[in-house]
Amino acid sequence: MQLLVQVIFVLIAAEIVGAAVMVVTAKNIVHAALWLIASFCGVGALYLLLEAEFLAVVQVLVYVGAISILMLFAIMLTRHVTGKGAETSLYQRWWVGLIVAAVLFAAVIAPTVLAHPWETATAAPALPGETGQPAAMAGIVDLGRAFVEEYLLPFEIAAVLLLVGLVGAIVIAFEERAARRHIPTLAEEVAHRRQPE
Amino acid sequence: MHIVIIFLQVLITILAVSTGFAYLTLFERRMLARFQNRVGPNRAGPWGIFQPLADAVKLFFKEDIIPSAADKGVYLLAPALAVIPALIIWAVIPMGCWNIAGDYQACFAAPGADGAGFYNILQIADVNIGVLYLMAVTSIGVYGITLAGWASNSKYSMLGGIRSAAQLISYELALGTAILGAVMMADTLSTREMVFRQAGLWFAVPQFLAFVVFLISATAELVRTPFDLVEAEQELTCGYNTEYGSMKFALFFMSEYVKMIALSAIGVTLFLGGWHFPGLKLLGEVVSGAAGAGVATVVVGIVSLLSFLLKVLVLLFLLVWLRASWPRVRYDMLMSIGWKWLLPLAFINVVVTAVVVGLAPEMNPLVQGIILLIIGVAVLWGATFLSEKQRSNLKVAAKAAVAPTGGRQ
């Protein structure tokens, strides 16, 4: 059982990493977006493997269902329709980027790896669900309570950050609209045409 | 053993849904014909019941074409991406309650009882985040259409694809927020418990406002007629599926109709009491007294399934009726309906539900339901009034813009 889980984990991890590599190397930008979706789905599967059902579904709902489709939409609206534009996706000194990314990743992951009390016991954990009822786990109620009690400040800060992004996007959109030529409505056009007489 | 049962459940569900799709097309064509004073397809077999078969054969034998300038991989991937979400959505929908352990009372027992959901063979997976799963799968359904539009490398398809992406994102929000109201009433995300909580009062009563918003945005999610700008025949020939033929077109067709059944089933599960029917428990008790618990289980199973299907059929009829009676909306109106009316209405519903449920959690469900119903109807009436007023204001403004010149001399 443990071995099976590990094999599945390795397969999913390989899928995530492979898809992520394809995102940055794909020539066609829509293909890159599709690979990104594949990578997101893999992360969702990983959550499912960890029995975090809620997180897995939210991952699919938010990243695959909303964010990626917005990306595709933006690409379709702004790019050349066929998407043959992107020629150089890999730069000459790509290895510099690789090193920077690796160092940053290590800086993030090192405290966790070093401080975590790793369990080396080999005893398999008791499998829940003999009666068919999934074992009770930290559900969405606990998650919701944690958000409004213990982690209220980070939660609110994230919400404000999103709001700022939203307001910023609207401001930029309105500036562009103001700069554009005024397009008269049908009523104005009719009024304008009748004016000379 | 469990794996065999699950495999059979999945197989039967998929076959049933595919057959349902075939006959839904016939149902729709006959109904539309009725609405339009025609006869409809009635040549193949009695009442045209072999028409779907004839259509399938025709589609199978059509030439399969891939446009030379299409993006081949994505072009082939798109129909699959459209069909798969429409099929996997059925995994968490409780289509009835047939307890194979022979204990029909488990169907009516409080959630949390040992394995009640597990032994119900009319629901494939009883996960504790079922409603969220439904939302997630509905939201990935948009890829099939959008990618088909992009990969075909045709301007009509492209326009259809862009429209679909914009439309589906807009209405998903209203849809999700409307569902949120029902979730708050039930205090759970499990579809089985959702149905259990509606044993008395269906959520369509307390969540009337949410139900209306759900129905409208579900129609938009299905890209069906008042909202079918994605495949508007007159402007885009056929929208996203212009370049698709043969079975690949049939897959898009299938995904649209299977989604139509699936969203009706979601509506039934969340708002119309799922498989519950007044007197079902009494029937179980009577049959159990007369012929034993085993027979009662079978009877309850079949009656609950039929009751579920009947409710789904009512919603399907509503969708066909809508298609027969409404013209297509304009694009700017589509956006304004979604963002300026449905989404605020759904938010108001969430706030009202939270206040009413939060202020008096122990209130009698019927009283609570009536209070919420009155508020919901009042809000809807207010919204209708406002939109009428806005429309007449627009008309006045348009007249005023024309008026100064007066009549022509």
XYZ file of C-alpha atoms in Angstrom:
606
model
C 0.000 0.000 0.000
C 2.751 2.425 0.999
C 4.698 1.495 -2.099
C 1.664 2.033 -4.318
C 1.144 5.485 -2.829
C 4.792 6.306 -3.431
C 4.624 5.137 -7.034
C 1.533 7.263 -7.613
C 3.266 10.202 -5.969
C 6.275 9.874 -8.238
C 4.056 9.671 -11.324
C 2.086 12.759 -10.338
C 5.218 14.674 -9.421
C 6.788 13.777 -12.768
C 3.659 14.961 -14.535
C 3.710 18.280 -12.667
C 7.384 18.934 -13.329
C 7.202 17.777 -16.940
C 4.187 19.957 -17.648
C 5.870 22.889 -15.929
C 8.962 22.465 -18.108
C 6.738 22.352 -21.179
C 5.105 25.627 -20.075
C 8.373 27.513 -20.388
C 9.644 25.715 -23.486
C 6.502 25.542 -25.608
C 6.729 27.777 -28.678
C 3.019 28.394 -28.970
C 1.644 30.475 -26.138
C -1.744 28.750 -26.098
C 0.040 25.412 -25.814
C 2.017 26.835 -22.905
C -1.262 27.787 -21.212
C -2.584 24.269 -21.766
C 0.522 22.735 -20.224
C 0.079 25.064 -17.276
C -3.443 23.691 -16.838
C -2.036 20.151 -16.895
C 0.437 21.164 -14.209
C -2.347 22.659 -12.056
C -4.382 19.464 -12.415
C -1.358 17.475 -11.264
C -1.091 19.629 -8.147
C -4.785 18.975 -7.513
C -4.147 15.246 -7.792
C -1.284 15.588 -5.318
C -3.621 17.216 -2.794
C -6.055 14.375 -3.350
C -3.282 11.899 -2.617
C -2.725 13.723 0.676
C -6.457 13.295 1.413
C -7.002 17.044 1.294
C -10.148 16.782 -0.799
C -11.267 20.330 -0.204
C -7.932 21.802 -1.239
C -7.820 19.563 -4.317
C -11.222 20.661 -5.561
C -10.529 24.300 -4.789
C -7.261 24.002 -6.699
C -9.163 22.807 -9.754
C -11.964 25.325 -9.250
C -9.732 28.362 -8.833
C -6.634 27.630 -10.886
C -8.000 25.459 -13.674
C -11.542 26.779 -13.773
C -10.940 30.483 -13.346
C -7.343 31.695 -13.609
C -6.249 29.614 -16.587
C -9.365 30.382 -18.560
C -8.759 34.076 -17.937
C -5.233 33.632 -19.280
C -6.524 31.896 -22.390
C -9.101 34.636 -22.821
C -6.449 37.337 -22.517
C -4.183 35.552 -25.001
C -7.002 35.175 -27.489
C -8.016 38.829 -27.185
C -4.555 40.378 -27.373
C -2.364 38.050 -29.398
C -2.290 37.298 -33.029
C -5.024 34.702 -33.408
C -2.788 31.930 -34.677
C -0.243 32.535 -31.906
C 2.827 31.955 -34.093
C 4.519 35.066 -32.666
C 6.658 33.783 -29.815
C 10.007 32.774 -31.306
C 12.511 32.985 -28.473
C 11.064 31.550 -25.328
C 14.406 30.374 -23.904
C 17.024 33.023 -23.413
C 20.737 32.577 -23.955
C 21.736 32.547 -20.315
C 18.936 30.372 -19.097
C 21.223 28.738 -16.545
C 21.448 32.007 -14.582
C 17.706 31.938 -14.187
C 17.916 28.303 -13.165
C 20.427 29.072 -10.406
C 18.424 32.028 -9.107
C 15.268 29.941 -9.065
C 17.014 27.077 -7.271
C 18.494 29.398 -4.616
C 15.142 31.075 -3.987
C 13.385 27.726 -3.773
C 15.997 26.437 -1.339
C 15.616 29.553 0.794
C 11.916 28.910 1.031
C 12.047 25.175 1.591
C 15.138 24.899 3.827
C 13.569 26.039 7.131
C 10.747 23.531 6.716
C 13.038 20.673 5.808
C 15.464 21.387 8.648
C 12.925 22.106 11.350
C 10.397 19.405 10.587
C 10.472 16.422 12.976
C 10.639 13.615 10.436
C 8.942 10.418 11.466
C 11.094 7.463 10.609
C 8.875 4.819 12.159
C 7.851 2.226 9.596
C 4.554 1.249 11.185
C 1.787 1.754 8.633
C -0.944 4.105 9.825
C -4.331 2.559 10.450
C -6.454 2.771 7.330
C -9.750 4.481 7.960
C -12.969 3.643 6.251
C -13.553 -0.003 7.141
C -17.236 0.673 7.547
C -17.371 2.608 4.339
C -17.659 5.958 6.060
C -14.675 8.181 5.377
C -12.856 9.063 8.568
C -13.547 12.481 10.005
C -10.875 14.948 9.020
C -10.250 18.632 9.417
C -13.095 19.789 7.238
C -14.162 23.072 5.776
C -15.767 24.155 9.036
C -12.384 24.031 10.789
C -10.766 25.755 7.844
C -13.361 28.527 7.911
C -12.952 29.014 11.653
C -9.185 29.197 11.281
C -9.601 31.904 8.648
C -11.738 34.157 10.825
C -9.966 33.453 14.096
C -6.329 32.467 14.062
C -5.343 33.597 10.567
C -7.627 36.603 10.304
C -4.858 39.103 9.563
C -3.143 37.187 6.710
C -6.576 36.405 5.282
C -7.626 40.050 5.318
C -4.308 41.201 3.889
C -4.651 38.756 1.004
C -8.207 39.992 0.416
C -7.085 43.635 0.382
C -4.254 42.763 -1.989
C -6.721 41.211 -4.416
C -8.979 44.238 -4.108
C -6.074 46.556 -4.898
C -5.269 44.491 -7.973
C -8.902 44.675 -9.062
C -9.118 48.439 -8.590
C -5.812 48.896 -10.408
C -7.027 46.873 -13.386
C -10.213 48.946 -13.584
C -8.278 52.219 -13.383
C -5.991 51.146 -16.225
C -8.951 50.018 -18.306
C -10.742 53.340 -17.770
C -7.661 55.380 -18.688
C -7.394 53.493 -21.944
C -11.037 53.986 -22.642
C -10.757 57.735 -22.014
C -7.840 57.973 -24.435
C -9.739 56.185 -27.171
C -11.816 57.959 -29.785
C -15.364 58.534 -28.653
C -17.735 56.067 -30.301
C -21.211 57.584 -30.550
C -24.249 55.562 -29.642
C -26.937 54.982 -32.205
C -29.107 57.744 -30.741
C -26.253 60.259 -30.906
C -25.476 59.247 -34.436
C -29.092 59.759 -35.496
C -29.182 63.130 -33.758
C -25.911 64.118 -35.422
C -27.084 63.184 -38.889
C -30.293 65.112 -38.500
C -28.520 68.213 -37.240
C -27.562 69.818 -40.588
C -31.091 70.008 -41.899
C -16.300 -6.645 -5.072
C -16.620 -2.930 -4.380
C -14.604 -2.171 -7.457
C -16.912 -4.317 -9.592
C -19.962 -2.515 -8.207
C -18.420 0.896 -8.838
C -17.442 -0.143 -12.349
C -21.001 -1.276 -13.066
C -22.418 1.932 -11.585
C -20.176 4.044 -13.807
C -20.896 1.982 -16.905
C -24.657 2.036 -16.408
C -24.677 5.748 -15.603
C -22.699 6.614 -18.718
C -24.859 4.417 -20.934
C -28.019 5.836 -19.383
C -26.813 9.391 -19.789
C -25.872 8.785 -23.438
C -29.280 7.281 -24.127
C -30.840 10.162 -22.256
C -28.941 12.540 -24.517
C -30.201 10.784 -27.650
C -33.799 10.902 -26.540
C -33.494 14.425 -25.175
C -32.719 15.589 -28.720
C -35.888 13.859 -29.914
C -37.871 15.278 -26.978
C -36.609 18.744 -27.783
C -37.326 18.518 -31.489
C -40.823 17.203 -30.948
C -41.530 19.815 -28.292
C -40.142 22.663 -30.383
C -42.301 21.446 -33.253
C -45.298 21.510 -30.936
C -44.478 25.062 -29.840
C -44.107 26.153 -33.435
C -47.203 24.425 -34.752
C -45.276 21.799 -36.705
C -45.255 18.023 -36.521
C -41.566 17.349 -35.926
C -39.643 14.177 -36.736
C -42.169 11.325 -36.722
C -41.086 9.108 -39.629
C -38.533 6.748 -38.068
C -40.552 4.303 -36.033
C -43.708 5.077 -34.059
C -43.655 8.739 -32.852
C -40.163 8.980 -34.324
C -38.525 6.956 -31.565
C -35.810 5.652 -33.899
C -34.854 9.153 -35.024
C -31.844 9.423 -32.630
C -30.542 6.102 -34.002
C -30.862 7.373 -37.560
C -29.061 10.585 -36.601
C -26.241 8.635 -34.959
C -25.779 6.442 -38.032
C -25.741 9.498 -40.262
C -23.096 11.209 -38.124
C -20.956 8.068 -37.961
C -20.792 7.721 -41.720
C -19.958 11.332 -42.462
C -16.464 12.111 -43.654
C -14.099 13.028 -40.865
C -12.203 16.185 -41.782
C -9.386 17.990 -40.019
C -8.834 21.489 -41.446
C -5.303 21.745 -42.842
C -4.497 24.962 -40.985
C -5.929 23.781 -37.678
C -3.782 23.146 -34.646
C -4.151 19.407 -34.844
C -3.471 18.328 -31.268
C -5.713 20.875 -29.630
C -8.310 20.421 -32.359
C -8.607 16.744 -31.472
C -8.374 17.382 -27.739
C -11.224 19.896 -27.626
C -14.211 17.536 -28.175
C -12.861 15.219 -25.472
C -12.435 18.144 -23.091
C -16.039 19.076 -23.760
C -17.505 15.623 -23.160
C -15.486 14.441 -20.158
C -16.658 17.100 -17.657
C -20.255 16.567 -18.784
C -19.918 12.875 -17.923
C -17.867 12.973 -14.718
C -20.265 15.473 -13.185
C -22.642 12.557 -12.572
C -20.343 10.960 -10.024
C -21.681 12.835 -7.005
C -25.327 13.299 -7.931
C -27.647 11.138 -5.815
C -30.106 9.813 -8.357
C -32.213 8.012 -5.815
C -31.738 5.854 -2.762
C -31.495 2.114 -3.265
C -29.718 0.710 -0.256
C -28.114 -2.576 -1.259
C -27.633 -3.520 2.365
C -31.433 -3.964 2.388
C -32.034 -1.202 4.885
C -34.391 1.313 3.318
C -34.582 3.330 6.539
C -30.935 4.311 6.117
C -32.089 6.540 3.266
C -34.101 8.663 5.661
C -31.685 8.423 8.572
C -29.708 11.444 9.696
C -26.401 11.932 7.882
C -23.422 10.562 9.680
C -25.093 7.225 10.318
C -22.819 4.303 9.514
C -22.287 3.878 5.799
C -25.748 5.038 4.722
C -24.331 6.746 1.691
C -21.916 3.963 0.917
C -24.587 1.345 0.384
C -26.691 3.547 -1.843
C -26.031 2.250 -5.354
C -27.823 5.171 -7.019
C -24.993 7.530 -6.101
C -21.548 6.653 -7.380
C -19.394 8.653 -4.976
C -20.501 10.147 -1.709
C -17.764 12.706 -1.104
C -18.066 15.325 1.592
C -17.381 18.189 -0.818
C -19.828 17.106 -3.509
C -21.249 20.563 -4.231
C -17.790 22.025 -4.667
C -16.936 19.158 -7.010
C -19.984 20.013 -9.101
C -18.818 23.621 -9.297
C -15.263 22.651 -10.229
C -16.349 20.273 -12.987
C -18.835 22.787 -14.399
C -16.074 25.360 -14.502
C -13.694 23.201 -16.539
C -16.423 22.535 -19.108
C -15.595 25.848 -20.771
C -12.256 24.579 -22.122
C -13.805 22.303 -24.721
C -15.683 25.152 -26.357
C -12.964 27.785 -26.049
C -10.180 25.559 -27.325
C -12.334 24.280 -30.173
C -12.831 27.875 -31.205
C -9.125 28.616 -31.075
C -7.795 25.414 -32.629
C -10.079 25.461 -35.671
C -8.168 28.448 -37.054
C -11.297 30.006 -38.432
C -12.622 33.476 -37.665
C -16.134 32.301 -36.914
C -14.867 29.661 -34.522
C -12.491 32.109 -32.906
C -15.251 34.616 -32.235
C -17.392 31.835 -30.803
C -14.516 30.720 -28.584
C -13.865 34.214 -27.219
C -17.545 34.780 -26.593
C -17.845 31.469 -24.789
C -14.906 32.206 -22.502
C -16.311 35.606 -21.544
C -19.854 34.362 -21.105
C -19.052 31.265 -19.090
C -16.712 33.099 -16.707
C -19.338 35.790 -16.118
C -22.199 33.443 -15.370
C -20.170 30.993 -13.336
C -19.924 33.602 -10.603
C -23.673 34.094 -10.383
C -24.180 30.323 -10.542
C -21.729 29.655 -7.727
C -23.093 32.420 -5.527
C -26.645 31.159 -6.043
C -25.559 27.655 -5.014
C -23.879 29.180 -1.969
C -27.299 30.162 -0.624
C -28.503 26.564 -0.719
C -25.256 25.396 0.863
C -25.738 27.860 3.714
C -29.233 26.534 4.312
C -28.039 22.945 4.393
C -24.855 23.674 6.328
C -23.004 21.036 4.320
C -21.241 20.477 1.000
C -22.171 16.812 0.667
C -24.847 16.201 -1.948
C -26.339 13.335 0.055
C -26.788 15.551 3.100
C -28.148 18.317 0.882
C -30.893 15.940 -0.188
C -31.428 14.770 3.393
C -31.951 18.363 4.599
C -34.699 18.776 2.019
C -36.815 15.921 3.328
C -39.295 18.472 4.627
C -39.171 21.749 2.781
C -37.419 21.899 -0.607
C -34.822 24.631 -0.851
C -36.648 26.136 -3.814
C -38.966 27.785 -1.270
C -36.552 29.472 1.157
C -33.988 29.968 -1.600
C -36.463 31.127 -4.213
C -34.251 34.025 -5.276
C -31.227 31.721 -5.554
C -33.283 29.227 -7.550
C -34.289 31.867 -10.091
C -30.706 33.110 -10.407
C -29.525 29.496 -10.683
C -31.961 28.702 -13.500
C -31.002 31.770 -15.533
C -27.271 31.374 -15.093
C -27.481 27.624 -15.698
C -29.129 28.353 -19.044
C -26.282 30.738 -19.807
C -23.700 28.150 -18.734
C -25.313 25.715 -21.149
C -25.056 28.344 -23.926
C -28.659 27.631 -24.811
C -31.009 29.841 -26.635
C -31.542 33.113 -24.932
C -27.782 33.042 -24.359
C -26.475 31.111 -27.360
C -24.273 33.832 -28.802
C -21.452 31.332 -28.824
C -22.949 29.447 -31.742
C -25.285 32.103 -33.099
C -26.136 30.639 -36.496
C -26.999 33.926 -38.136
C -23.763 35.705 -37.272
C -21.143 33.007 -36.712
C -22.542 30.214 -38.921
C -22.073 27.752 -36.083
C -19.641 29.409 -33.723
C -17.035 27.227 -32.089
C -18.033 24.042 -33.904
C -18.084 25.484 -37.424
C -15.047 23.459 -38.457
C -16.077 20.238 -36.775
C -17.883 17.456 -38.565
C -18.896 13.850 -38.189
C -18.430 12.305 -34.732
C -16.384 15.207 -33.426
C -19.375 17.449 -33.981
C -21.554 14.782 -32.400
C -19.371 14.898 -29.293
C -19.969 18.638 -28.918
C -23.640 18.067 -29.476
C -23.605 15.310 -26.899
C -21.714 17.381 -24.347
C -24.242 20.181 -24.679
C -27.196 17.909 -24.065
C -25.567 15.819 -21.349
C -24.654 19.055 -19.592
C -28.251 20.127 -19.964
C -29.414 16.978 -18.170
C -26.622 17.300 -15.624
C -27.400 20.898 -14.725
C -31.075 19.998 -14.408
C -30.032 17.187 -12.076
C -27.913 19.623 -10.054
C -30.869 21.975 -9.827
C -33.059 19.123 -8.631
C -30.473 18.004 -6.071
C -29.843 21.455 -4.656
C -33.232 23.099 -4.872
C -35.999 20.608 -5.612
C -35.414 18.048 -2.908
C -33.353 15.541 -4.918
C -35.077 12.170 -4.996
C -37.452 13.030 -2.148
C -41.142 12.781 -2.806
C -43.933 13.447 -0.318
C -45.018 10.165 1.229
C -41.978 8.173 0.153
C -41.092 7.186 3.704
C -44.703 6.204 4.397
C -44.669 4.052 1.270
C -41.514 2.358 2.495
C -43.114 1.621 5.866
C -46.306 0.250 4.310
C -44.462 -2.014 1.860
C -42.069 -3.086 4.594
C -45.020 -4.069 6.786
C -46.704 -5.960 3.979
C -43.792 -7.666 2.207
C -40.651 -7.242 4.283
C -37.753 -4.810 4.322
C -36.109 -6.301 1.223
C -39.034 -5.505 -1.050
C -39.413 -2.106 0.613
C -35.807 -1.286 -0.295
C -36.421 -2.111 -3.931
C -39.681 -0.175 -4.026
C -38.138 2.867 -2.328
C -35.163 2.641 -4.694
C -37.276 2.576 -7.832
C -39.767 5.197 -6.680
C -37.008 7.565 -5.566
C -35.247 7.147 -8.922
C -38.489 7.811 -10.799
C -39.213 10.844 -8.649
C -35.725 12.183 -9.387
C -36.147 11.600 -13.117
C -39.581 13.244 -13.092
C -38.157 16.383 -11.509
C -35.273 16.422 -13.984
C -37.765 16.092 -16.815
C -39.711 19.095 -15.513
C -36.567 21.240 -15.577
C -35.643 19.916 -19.034
C -39.083 20.843 -20.293
C -38.554 24.312 -18.847
C -35.298 24.636 -20.802
C -36.958 23.546 -24.052
C -39.842 25.897 -23.383
C -37.364 28.720 -22.838
C -35.681 27.932 -26.127
C -38.988 28.025 -27.961
C -40.115 31.318 -26.474
C -37.132 33.637 -26.191
C -35.056 35.430 -28.816
C -31.301 35.673 -28.425
C -30.057 38.477 -26.166
C -27.662 41.137 -27.414
C -24.036 40.806 -26.299
C -23.977 43.913 -24.091
C -27.276 42.837 -22.521
C -25.804 39.412 -21.832
C -22.962 40.995 -19.891
C -25.203 43.445 -18.079
C -27.637 40.688 -17.043
C -24.824 38.572 -15.676
C -22.777 41.216 -13.890
C -25.251 43.935 -13.006
C -28.337 41.907 -12.128
C -27.758 38.223 -11.424
C -24.536 38.585 -9.435
C -25.836 41.339 -7.100
C -29.092 39.424 -6.660
C -27.156 36.308 -5.690
C -25.043 38.346 -3.247
C -28.156 39.869 -1.697
C -29.516 36.359 -1.309
C -26.348 35.206 0.479
C -26.495 38.163 2.875
C -30.221 37.714 3.573
C -29.779 33.982 4.158
C -26.824 34.564 6.461
C -28.757 37.132 8.520
C -31.946 35.088 8.801
C -30.232 31.771 9.505
C -27.634 33.372 11.748
C -30.085 35.399 13.854
C -32.340 32.478 14.697
C -30.710 29.120 13.958
C -33.334 27.262 15.995
C -36.313 28.709 14.121
C -38.976 26.414 12.746
C -37.858 25.592 9.179
C -41.277 26.384 7.740
C -41.430 29.841 9.331
C -37.833 30.465 8.295
C -38.630 29.313 4.771
C -41.631 31.613 4.481
C -39.684 34.617 5.781
C -36.896 33.955 3.275
C -39.406 33.373 0.485
C -41.128 36.712 1.163
C -37.796 38.567 1.212
C -36.685 36.784 -1.963
C -39.866 37.611 -3.859
C -39.662 41.213 -2.663
C -36.056 41.528 -3.866
C -36.932 39.987 -7.231
C -39.889 42.324 -7.592
C -37.656 45.278 -6.747
C -35.101 44.173 -9.333
C -37.787 43.823 -12.000
C -39.120 47.269 -11.129
C -35.628 48.784 -11.322
C -34.822 47.179 -14.655
C -38.134 48.333 -16.137
C -37.421 51.834 -14.927
C -33.920 51.736 -16.387
C -35.302 50.594 -19.717
C -37.889 53.348 -19.876
C -35.186 55.869 -18.904
C -33.037 54.627 -21.787
C -35.973 54.995 -24.150
C -36.580 58.546 -22.956
C -32.885 59.339 -23.377
C -32.877 57.941 -26.897
C -35.949 59.981 -27.779
C -34.416 63.097 -26.240
C -31.315 62.601 -28.361
C -33.436 62.523 -31.486
C -36.089 65.048 -30.465
C -34.289 68.452 -30.669
C -34.302 68.407 -34.453
C -38.035 67.844 -34.451
C -39.756 66.387 -37.489
C -38.309 66.844 -40.937
C -39.538 69.807 -42.799
